[in-house]
C-alpha atoms as an extended CHARMM CRD file, in Angstrom:
* protein
*
       227  EXT
         1         1  MET       CA              0.0000000000        0.0000000000        0.0000000000  PROA      1               0.0000000000
         2         2  THR       CA              1.2480000000        3.4690000000       -0.8600000000  PROA      2               0.0000000000
         3         3  SER       CA             -0.0760000000        6.9980000000       -0.5170000000  PROA      3               0.0000000000
         4         4  ASP       CA              1.0440000000        7.8540000000       -4.0670000000  PROA      4               0.0000000000
         5         5  ALA       CA             -1.9520000000        9.1060000000       -6.0450000000  PROA      5               0.0000000000
         6         6  THR       CA             -0.4490000000        8.2430000000       -9.4430000000  PROA      6               0.0000000000
         7         7  VAL       CA             -2.7380000000        5.7460000000      -11.1500000000  PROA      7               0.0000000000
         8         8  SER       CA             -1.2060000000        2.8530000000      -13.0850000000  PROA      8               0.0000000000
         9         9  ASP       CA             -2.9620000000        1.2450000000      -16.0410000000  PROA      9               0.0000000000
        10        10  ASP       CA             -1.0670000000       -1.9890000000      -15.4320000000  PROA      10              0.0000000000
        11        11  TYR       CA             -3.9510000000       -3.6150000000      -13.5670000000  PROA      11              0.0000000000
        12        12  THR       CA             -3.2200000000       -6.7430000000      -11.5350000000  PROA      12              0.0000000000
        13        13  GLY       CA             -5.4990000000       -6.1740000000       -8.5380000000  PROA      13              0.0000000000
        14        14  ASP       CA             -2.5030000000       -6.7450000000       -6.2380000000  PROA      14              0.0000000000
        15        15  LEU       CA             -1.6600000000       -3.4830000000       -4.4840000000  PROA      15              0.0000000000
        16        16  SER       CA              0.8010000000       -4.9260000000       -1.9720000000  PROA      16              0.0000000000
        17        17  GLU       CA              3.6830000000       -3.1280000000       -3.6860000000  PROA      17              0.0000000000
        18        18  SER       CA              1.7510000000       -0.7160000000       -5.8590000000  PROA      18              0.0000000000
        19        19  GLY       CA             -0.1620000000        2.5250000000       -5.8240000000  PROA      19              0.0000000000
        20        20  PRO       CA             -3.6520000000        2.8580000000       -7.3380000000  PROA      20              0.0000000000
        21        21  GLN       CA             -4.4050000000        0.7360000000      -10.3940000000  PROA      21              0.0000000000
        22        22  ARG       CA             -6.9960000000        1.2100000000      -13.1440000000  PROA      22              0.0000000000
        23        23  ARG       CA             -8.9070000000       -1.4420000000      -15.0700000000  PROA      23              0.0000000000
        24        24  THR       CA            -10.6640000000       -0.3070000000      -18.2390000000  PROA      24              0.0000000000
        25        25  LEU       CA            -14.0290000000       -1.7560000000      -19.2680000000  PROA      25              0.0000000000
        26        26  SER       CA            -16.0080000000       -0.9040000000      -22.3820000000  PROA      26              0.0000000000
        27        27  ASN       CA            -18.1210000000        1.6970000000      -20.5780000000  PROA      27              0.0000000000
        28        28  ALA       CA            -16.2330000000        2.4390000000      -17.3610000000  PROA      28              0.0000000000
        29        29  THR       CA            -12.9580000000        2.4130000000      -15.5160000000  PROA      29              0.0000000000
        30        30  ILE       CA            -12.3740000000        0.8790000000      -12.0880000000  PROA      30              0.0000000000
        31        31  VAL       CA             -9.6140000000        2.3790000000       -9.9520000000  PROA      31              0.0000000000
        32        32  LYS       CA             -8.5260000000        0.3560000000       -6.9200000000  PROA      32              0.0000000000
        33        33  ILE       CA             -6.7410000000        2.0520000000       -4.0180000000  PROA      33              0.0000000000
        34        34  SER       CA             -5.3200000000        0.4300000000       -0.8660000000  PROA      34              0.0000000000
        35        35  VAL       CA             -5.7560000000        2.6830000000        2.1890000000  PROA      35              0.0000000000
        36        36  GLY       CA             -5.1680000000        2.6440000000        5.9230000000  PROA      36              0.0000000000
        37        37  PRO       CA             -3.4000000000        0.2780000000        8.3300000000  PROA      37              0.0000000000
        38        38  MET       CA             -5.7080000000       -2.6280000000        7.4260000000  PROA      38              0.0000000000
        39        39  ASP       CA             -5.0740000000       -2.2220000000        3.6860000000  PROA      39              0.0000000000
        40        40  ASN       CA             -8.7040000000       -1.6080000000        2.8790000000  PROA      40              0.0000000000
        41        41  ASN       CA             -9.6810000000       -1.3320000000       -0.7560000000  PROA      41              0.0000000000
        42        42  THR       CA            -11.3990000000        1.8170000000       -1.9760000000  PROA      42              0.0000000000
        43        43  TYR       CA            -12.8350000000        1.6940000000       -5.4920000000  PROA      43              0.0000000000
        44        44  ILE       CA            -13.6680000000        4.5740000000       -7.8220000000  PROA      44              0.0000000000
        45        45  VAL       CA            -15.8410000000        3.5580000000      -10.7690000000  PROA      45              0.0000000000
        46        46  THR       CA            -16.0610000000        6.1620000000      -13.5180000000  PROA      46              0.0000000000
        47        47  SER       CA            -18.5010000000        6.2370000000      -16.4210000000  PROA      47              0.0000000000
        48        48  THR       CA            -16.5550000000        6.6210000000      -19.6560000000  PROA      48              0.0000000000
        49        49  ALA       CA            -19.4620000000        8.4220000000      -21.3040000000  PROA      49              0.0000000000
        50        50  THR       CA            -20.2390000000       10.9910000000      -18.6010000000  PROA      50              0.0000000000
        51        51  GLY       CA            -17.2550000000       11.0630000000      -16.2230000000  PROA      51              0.0000000000
        52        52  GLU       CA            -19.5920000000       10.5550000000      -13.2670000000  PROA      52              0.0000000000
        53        53  GLN       CA            -18.1400000000        8.4870000000      -10.4480000000  PROA      53              0.0000000000
        54        54  LEU       CA            -19.1840000000        6.0620000000       -7.7270000000  PROA      54              0.0000000000
        55        55  ILE       CA            -16.8240000000        5.7840000000       -4.7420000000  PROA      55              0.0000000000
        56        56  ILE       CA            -17.0830000000        2.4370000000       -2.9350000000  PROA      56              0.0000000000
        57        57  ASP       CA            -15.8870000000        2.4930000000        0.7060000000  PROA      57              0.0000000000
        58        58  ALA       CA            -14.1740000000        5.7400000000        1.6750000000  PROA      58              0.0000000000
        59        59  ALA       CA            -12.2690000000        3.5580000000        4.0780000000  PROA      59              0.0000000000
        60        60  ASN       CA             -9.2570000000        5.6020000000        5.2020000000  PROA      60              0.0000000000
        61        61  ASP       CA             -6.5530000000        8.0110000000        3.9710000000  PROA      61              0.0000000000
        62        62  GLY       CA             -9.0330000000       10.6120000000        2.8200000000  PROA      62              0.0000000000
        63        63  ASP       CA             -6.2520000000       12.7990000000        1.4330000000  PROA      63              0.0000000000
        64        64  THR       CA             -5.1690000000        9.9550000000       -0.8590000000  PROA      64              0.0000000000
        65        65  ILE       CA             -8.7150000000        9.2690000000       -2.0540000000  PROA      65              0.0000000000
        66        66  LEU       CA             -9.2400000000       12.9570000000       -2.8090000000  PROA      66              0.0000000000
        67        67  ALA       CA             -5.8770000000       13.1780000000       -4.5850000000  PROA      67              0.0000000000
        68        68  VAL       CA             -6.8030000000       10.2390000000       -6.8240000000  PROA      68              0.0000000000
        69        69  LEU       CA            -10.1600000000       11.8580000000       -7.5660000000  PROA      69              0.0000000000
        70        70  ARG       CA             -8.3610000000       15.0220000000       -8.6240000000  PROA      70              0.0000000000
        71        71  GLU       CA             -6.0150000000       13.0610000000      -10.8790000000  PROA      71              0.0000000000
        72        72  LEU       CA             -8.8980000000       11.2060000000      -12.5100000000  PROA      72              0.0000000000
        73        73  GLY       CA            -10.7060000000       14.4490000000      -13.1930000000  PROA      73              0.0000000000
        74        74  GLY       CA            -14.2360000000       13.0570000000      -13.2380000000  PROA      74              0.0000000000
        75        75  THR       CA            -17.3410000000       14.1050000000      -11.3210000000  PROA      75              0.0000000000
        76        76  PRO       CA            -17.9570000000       12.2640000000       -8.0330000000  PROA      76              0.0000000000
        77        77  LYS       CA            -21.6880000000       11.6060000000       -7.6590000000  PROA      77              0.0000000000
        78        78  LEU       CA            -22.1660000000        9.0440000000       -4.8710000000  PROA      78              0.0000000000
        79        79  ILE       CA            -20.2750000000        7.3200000000       -2.0390000000  PROA      79              0.0000000000
        80        80  PHE       CA            -21.4280000000        3.7950000000       -1.2310000000  PROA      80              0.0000000000
        81        81  THR       CA            -20.4150000000        2.0430000000        2.0060000000  PROA      81              0.0000000000
        82        82  THR       CA            -20.5130000000       -1.7470000000        1.7590000000  PROA      82              0.0000000000
        83        83  HSD       CA            -21.0470000000       -2.3260000000        5.4820000000  PROA      83              0.0000000000
        84        84  ARG       CA            -20.8810000000       -0.7800000000        8.9240000000  PROA      84              0.0000000000
        85        85  HSD       CA            -17.4500000000       -1.8730000000       10.1930000000  PROA      85              0.0000000000
        86        86  PHE       CA            -15.3160000000        1.1170000000       11.1650000000  PROA      86              0.0000000000
        87        87  ASP       CA            -12.3900000000        0.3040000000        8.8710000000  PROA      87              0.0000000000
        88        88  HSD       CA            -14.6270000000        0.8440000000        5.8390000000  PROA      88              0.0000000000
        89        89  TRP       CA            -15.7380000000        4.4100000000        6.6340000000  PROA      89              0.0000000000
        90        90  GLN       CA            -12.8370000000        6.1860000000        8.3690000000  PROA      90              0.0000000000
        91        91  ALA       CA            -12.5760000000        8.7370000000        5.5260000000  PROA      91              0.0000000000
        92        92  LEU       CA            -16.3050000000        9.0310000000        4.8410000000  PROA      92              0.0000000000
        93        93  GLU       CA            -16.8450000000       12.3260000000        6.6530000000  PROA      93              0.0000000000
        94        94  GLN       CA            -13.7560000000       13.8820000000        5.0720000000  PROA      94              0.0000000000
        95        95  VAL       CA            -14.6430000000       12.8510000000        1.5180000000  PROA      95              0.0000000000
        96        96  VAL       CA            -18.2560000000       13.9570000000        1.9360000000  PROA      96              0.0000000000
        97        97  ALA       CA            -17.1210000000       17.3180000000        3.3070000000  PROA      97              0.0000000000
        98        98  ALA       CA            -14.7010000000       17.8070000000        0.4060000000  PROA      98              0.0000000000
        99        99  THR       CA            -17.0270000000       16.7120000000       -2.4040000000  PROA      99              0.0000000000
       100       100  GLY       CA            -20.5070000000       17.5160000000       -1.0750000000  PROA      100             0.0000000000
       101       101  ILE       CA            -21.9000000000       14.3780000000       -2.6810000000  PROA      101             0.0000000000
       102       102  PRO       CA            -24.6000000000       12.0910000000       -1.2300000000  PROA      102             0.0000000000
       103       103  THR       CA            -24.0150000000        8.7040000000        0.3600000000  PROA      103             0.0000000000
       104       104  ALA       CA            -25.7000000000        5.3120000000        0.2810000000  PROA      104             0.0000000000
       105       105  ALA       CA            -25.5620000000        2.1270000000        2.3550000000  PROA      105             0.0000000000
       106       106  GLY       CA            -27.5280000000       -0.9830000000        3.2360000000  PROA      106             0.0000000000
       107       107  ARG       CA            -30.6210000000       -0.4920000000        5.3820000000  PROA      107             0.0000000000
       108       108  LEU       CA            -29.5620000000       -2.6750000000        8.3120000000  PROA      108             0.0000000000
       109       109  ASP       CA            -26.0860000000       -1.1340000000        8.6590000000  PROA      109             0.0000000000
       110       110  ALA       CA            -27.0150000000        2.5000000000        8.0190000000  PROA      110             0.0000000000
       111       111  ALA       CA            -27.4760000000        3.5410000000       11.6580000000  PROA      111             0.0000000000
       112       112  GLU       CA            -23.8740000000        2.6280000000       12.5010000000  PROA      112             0.0000000000
       113       113  LEU       CA            -22.2910000000        4.9840000000        9.9620000000  PROA      113             0.0000000000
       114       114  PRO       CA            -20.8890000000        8.4190000000       10.9050000000  PROA      114             0.0000000000
       115       115  VAL       CA            -22.7520000000       10.0640000000        8.0090000000  PROA      115             0.0000000000
       116       116  PRO       CA            -26.4630000000        9.1330000000        7.7490000000  PROA      116             0.0000000000
       117       117  PRO       CA            -26.9650000000        7.7400000000        4.2310000000  PROA      117             0.0000000000
       118       118  ASP       CA            -29.0030000000        9.8270000000        1.8230000000  PROA      118             0.0000000000
       119       119  THR       CA            -30.0840000000        6.6140000000        0.0970000000  PROA      119             0.0000000000
       120       120  ILE       CA            -31.0130000000        3.4220000000        1.9410000000  PROA      120             0.0000000000
       121       121  VAL       CA            -30.2820000000        0.3420000000       -0.1530000000  PROA      121             0.0000000000
       122       122  ASP       CA            -32.1230000000       -2.9810000000       -0.1070000000  PROA      122             0.0000000000
       123       123  ASN       CA            -31.5950000000       -6.2390000000       -1.9650000000  PROA      123             0.0000000000
       124       124  GLY       CA            -32.3010000000       -5.8510000000       -5.6730000000  PROA      124             0.0000000000
       125       125  ASP       CA            -32.1680000000       -2.0660000000       -5.7140000000  PROA      125             0.0000000000
       126       126  LEU       CA            -30.4630000000       -0.3770000000       -8.6390000000  PROA      126             0.0000000000
       127       127  LEU       CA            -27.9870000000        2.4750000000       -8.1990000000  PROA      127             0.0000000000
       128       128  ALA       CA            -27.4880000000        4.6770000000      -11.2500000000  PROA      128             0.0000000000
       129       129  VAL       CA            -24.3110000000        6.7140000000      -11.6800000000  PROA      129             0.0000000000
       130       130  GLY       CA            -24.1840000000        8.3540000000      -15.0690000000  PROA      130             0.0000000000
       131       131  ASP       CA            -25.0410000000        5.6440000000      -17.5680000000  PROA      131             0.0000000000
       132       132  LEU       CA            -23.8370000000        2.8750000000      -15.2110000000  PROA      132             0.0000000000
       133       133  THR       CA            -26.2470000000        0.7040000000      -13.2430000000  PROA      133             0.0000000000
       134       134  PHE       CA            -25.1820000000       -1.2140000000      -10.1520000000  PROA      134             0.0000000000
       135       135  THR       CA            -27.3460000000       -4.0050000000       -8.7230000000  PROA      135             0.0000000000
       136       136  ALA       CA            -27.4310000000       -4.2840000000       -4.9240000000  PROA      136             0.0000000000
       137       137  ILE       CA            -27.1400000000       -7.7410000000       -3.3500000000  PROA      137             0.0000000000
       138       138  HSD       CA            -27.8610000000       -8.0780000000        0.3720000000  PROA      138             0.0000000000
       139       139  LEU       CA            -25.5080000000      -10.6070000000        2.0090000000  PROA      139             0.0000000000
       140       140  VAL       CA            -26.1740000000      -11.3880000000        5.6790000000  PROA      140             0.0000000000
       141       141  GLY       CA            -23.5780000000      -12.7400000000        8.0820000000  PROA      141             0.0000000000
       142       142  HSD       CA            -20.4580000000      -10.6000000000        8.1740000000  PROA      142             0.0000000000
       143       143  THR       CA            -22.8140000000       -7.8180000000        9.2280000000  PROA      143             0.0000000000
       144       144  PRO       CA            -26.6230000000       -7.6990000000        9.1090000000  PROA      144             0.0000000000
       145       145  GLY       CA            -26.6990000000       -5.1390000000        6.3150000000  PROA      145             0.0000000000
       146       146  SER       CA            -23.7250000000       -5.8860000000        4.0570000000  PROA      146             0.0000000000
       147       147  ILE       CA            -24.3930000000       -5.0460000000        0.4170000000  PROA      147             0.0000000000
       148       148  ALA       CA            -22.4360000000       -6.1600000000       -2.6460000000  PROA      148             0.0000000000
       149       149  LEU       CA            -22.7270000000       -4.2580000000       -5.9260000000  PROA      149             0.0000000000
       150       150  ALA       CA            -22.7130000000       -5.8240000000       -9.3840000000  PROA      150             0.0000000000
       151       151  LEU       CA            -21.8430000000       -3.9560000000      -12.5920000000  PROA      151             0.0000000000
       152       152  THR       CA            -22.0980000000       -5.6900000000      -15.9690000000  PROA      152             0.0000000000
       153       153  ASP       CA            -19.8770000000       -4.7160000000      -18.8950000000  PROA      153             0.0000000000
       154       154  PRO       CA            -22.2990000000       -4.5700000000      -21.8610000000  PROA      154             0.0000000000
       155       155  ALA       CA            -19.5790000000       -5.3820000000      -24.3940000000  PROA      155             0.0000000000
       156       156  ASP       CA            -18.6220000000       -8.8180000000      -23.0760000000  PROA      156             0.0000000000
       157       157  GLY       CA            -21.2420000000       -9.5210000000      -20.3980000000  PROA      157             0.0000000000
       158       158  VAL       CA            -18.6060000000       -9.8610000000      -17.6670000000  PROA      158             0.0000000000
       159       159  VAL       CA            -19.9310000000       -8.9710000000      -14.2260000000  PROA      159             0.0000000000
       160       160  HSD       CA            -17.7700000000       -6.9000000000      -11.8900000000  PROA      160             0.0000000000
       161       161  LEU       CA            -18.7610000000       -7.6260000000       -8.2970000000  PROA      161             0.0000000000
       162       162  PHE       CA            -17.7930000000       -5.4470000000       -5.3250000000  PROA      162             0.0000000000
       163       163  THR       CA            -18.2500000000       -7.6960000000       -2.3020000000  PROA      163             0.0000000000
       164       164  GLY       CA            -17.0340000000       -5.7110000000        0.7070000000  PROA      164             0.0000000000
       165       165  ASP       CA            -16.0140000000       -8.2110000000        3.3840000000  PROA      165             0.0000000000
       166       166  SER       CA            -18.5530000000      -10.8970000000        2.4330000000  PROA      166             0.0000000000
       167       167  LEU       CA            -16.4000000000      -12.7550000000       -0.1250000000  PROA      167             0.0000000000
       168       168  PHE       CA            -12.6290000000      -12.9650000000       -0.5630000000  PROA      168             0.0000000000
       169       169  PRO       CA            -10.1740000000      -15.2080000000       -2.3890000000  PROA      169             0.0000000000
       170       170  GLY       CA            -10.2450000000      -18.3750000000       -0.2970000000  PROA      170             0.0000000000
       171       171  GLY       CA            -13.4580000000      -17.8930000000        1.6150000000  PROA      171             0.0000000000
       172       172  VAL       CA            -16.3140000000      -15.7970000000        2.9270000000  PROA      172             0.0000000000
       173       173  GLY       CA            -15.8990000000      -12.9770000000        5.4110000000  PROA      173             0.0000000000
       174       174  LYS       CA            -15.3790000000      -13.4240000000        9.1270000000  PROA      174             0.0000000000
       175       175  THR       CA            -18.4210000000      -14.1320000000       11.2820000000  PROA      175             0.0000000000
       176       176  TRP       CA            -18.8220000000      -13.9640000000       15.0460000000  PROA      176             0.0000000000
       177       177  GLU       CA            -22.2100000000      -15.1940000000       16.2710000000  PROA      177             0.0000000000
       178       178  PRO       CA            -23.6020000000      -18.7530000000       16.0620000000  PROA      178             0.0000000000
       179       179  GLY       CA            -25.4510000000      -19.2090000000       12.8050000000  PROA      179             0.0000000000
       180       180  ASP       CA            -23.8570000000      -16.2360000000       11.0530000000  PROA      180             0.0000000000
       181       181  PHE       CA            -21.4650000000      -18.3690000000        9.0100000000  PROA      181             0.0000000000
       182       182  ASP       CA            -24.3020000000      -20.6030000000        7.7890000000  PROA      182             0.0000000000
       183       183  THR       CA            -26.3160000000      -17.5510000000        6.7770000000  PROA      183             0.0000000000
       184       184  LEU       CA            -23.3920000000      -15.9830000000        4.9610000000  PROA      184             0.0000000000
       185       185  ILE       CA            -22.2890000000      -19.0980000000        3.0850000000  PROA      185             0.0000000000
       186       186  ASP       CA            -25.9060000000      -19.6930000000        2.0580000000  PROA      186             0.0000000000
       187       187  ASP       CA            -26.3230000000      -16.1260000000        0.8130000000  PROA      187             0.0000000000
       188       188  VAL       CA            -23.0010000000      -16.1270000000       -1.0430000000  PROA      188             0.0000000000
       189       189  SER       CA            -23.7490000000      -19.5240000000       -2.5880000000  PROA      189             0.0000000000
       190       190  THR       CA            -27.2600000000      -18.5750000000       -3.6960000000  PROA      190             0.0000000000
       191       191  LYS       CA            -27.0400000000      -14.8650000000       -4.5060000000  PROA      191             0.0000000000
       192       192  LEU       CA            -23.5360000000      -14.7950000000       -6.0020000000  PROA      192             0.0000000000
       193       193  PHE       CA            -22.3660000000      -18.2360000000       -7.1560000000  PROA      193             0.0000000000
       194       194  GLY       CA            -25.8990000000      -19.3210000000       -8.0070000000  PROA      194             0.0000000000
       195       195  ARG       CA            -26.6040000000      -16.2210000000      -10.0380000000  PROA      195             0.0000000000
       196       196  TYR       CA            -23.4080000000      -15.1530000000      -11.7770000000  PROA      196             0.0000000000
       197       197  PRO       CA            -21.0470000000      -17.0390000000      -14.1340000000  PROA      197             0.0000000000
       198       198  ASP       CA            -17.4650000000      -18.1090000000      -13.5240000000  PROA      198             0.0000000000
       199       199  SER       CA            -16.1430000000      -15.0940000000      -15.4490000000  PROA      199             0.0000000000
       200       200  THR       CA            -17.4460000000      -12.7440000000      -12.7440000000  PROA      200             0.0000000000
       201       201  VAL       CA            -14.6360000000      -10.6520000000      -11.2460000000  PROA      201             0.0000000000
       202       202  VAL       CA            -14.6980000000      -10.2210000000       -7.4600000000  PROA      202             0.0000000000
       203       203  TYR       CA            -13.3490000000       -7.0230000000       -5.9060000000  PROA      203             0.0000000000
       204       204  PRO       CA            -13.1820000000       -7.5430000000       -2.1230000000  PROA      204             0.0000000000
       205       205  GLY       CA            -12.8360000000       -5.0880000000        0.7430000000  PROA      205             0.0000000000
       206       206  HSD       CA             -9.2150000000       -6.1020000000        1.3970000000  PROA      206             0.0000000000
       207       207  GLY       CA             -6.5190000000       -7.7840000000       -0.6570000000  PROA      207             0.0000000000
       208       208  LYS       CA             -6.4220000000       -9.2250000000       -4.1410000000  PROA      208             0.0000000000
       209       209  ASP       CA             -9.2290000000       -9.7520000000       -6.6360000000  PROA      209             0.0000000000
       210       210  THR       CA            -10.4870000000      -13.1460000000       -7.7200000000  PROA      210             0.0000000000
       211       211  THR       CA            -13.2240000000      -14.6530000000       -9.8950000000  PROA      211             0.0000000000
       212       212  LEU       CA            -16.2300000000      -16.7660000000       -9.0390000000  PROA      212             0.0000000000
       213       213  GLY       CA            -14.7850000000      -19.4730000000      -11.2730000000  PROA      213             0.0000000000
       214       214  ALA       CA            -11.5720000000      -19.6040000000       -9.2830000000  PROA      214             0.0000000000
       215       215  GLU       CA            -13.4490000000      -19.9190000000       -5.9840000000  PROA      215             0.0000000000
       216       216  ARG       CA            -16.4350000000      -22.0880000000       -6.9690000000  PROA      216             0.0000000000
       217       217  PRO       CA            -14.7020000000      -25.5100000000       -6.6000000000  PROA      217             0.0000000000
       218       218  ALA       CA            -13.8500000000      -24.7010000000       -2.9690000000  PROA      218             0.0000000000
       219       219  LEU       CA            -17.4060000000      -23.9050000000       -1.8310000000  PROA      219             0.0000000000
       220       220  PRO       CA            -18.0150000000      -27.3780000000       -0.3280000000  PROA      220             0.0000000000
       221       221  ASP       CA            -14.7020000000      -27.1730000000        1.5470000000  PROA      221             0.0000000000
       222       222  TRP       CA            -15.5980000000      -23.7680000000        2.9600000000  PROA      222             0.0000000000
       223       223  ARG       CA            -18.9200000000      -25.0660000000        4.1910000000  PROA      223             0.0000000000
       224       224  GLU       CA            -17.3310000000      -28.1480000000        5.7560000000  PROA      224             0.0000000000
       225       225  ARG       CA            -14.6230000000      -26.2080000000        7.6070000000  PROA      225             0.0000000000
       226       226  GLY       CA            -17.1350000000      -23.6760000000        8.8920000000  PROA      226             0.0000000000
       227       227  TRP       CA            -15.3110000000      -20.4740000000        8.0150000000  PROA      227             0.0000000000
């Protein structure tokens, strides 16, 4: 992780020794930034047609996020928080104050955020940013109100899935209470793996990207081990 705001177009999804990286789709770009002591991922999705931007998880290092926004030169329109855990919203107040843009979050996590969301999001809701449409997927277990967002590239049909801390390479997110793991693995299996193809790219709240195809064979093992 680095505080350098220079964005590289050599996209690997691995920011362990890199500054921000940009992936280019047919209708959008996705910039991934690693911020804060827990190496949280912040994503900035920009519509190619309009320049309007969705910020996913203003997690930390607000100065870095704002510097990347300035370099990109688009128009921030909405900040979405994937879930209520503190490491995913440490820079939320700063970025809101600097940009003046509205915020959105899942209904059941909204009360825990430092900035009350302007838009409450439920399963199946659609968020429009410019000409981009993100589908909200409610995943219960890591927190009660975690929301993933899915964006489909119209040129090749590939789905780009922002999962917060509900799905990572190698497993689902951490759970704490009895029954939470079962709920989360069921939701991830049904609402993500059961709905989207293997080509779907997963952008988690920490660490490297993966695909549903890479993770799908391990689903039975995850369920058996219980985490």
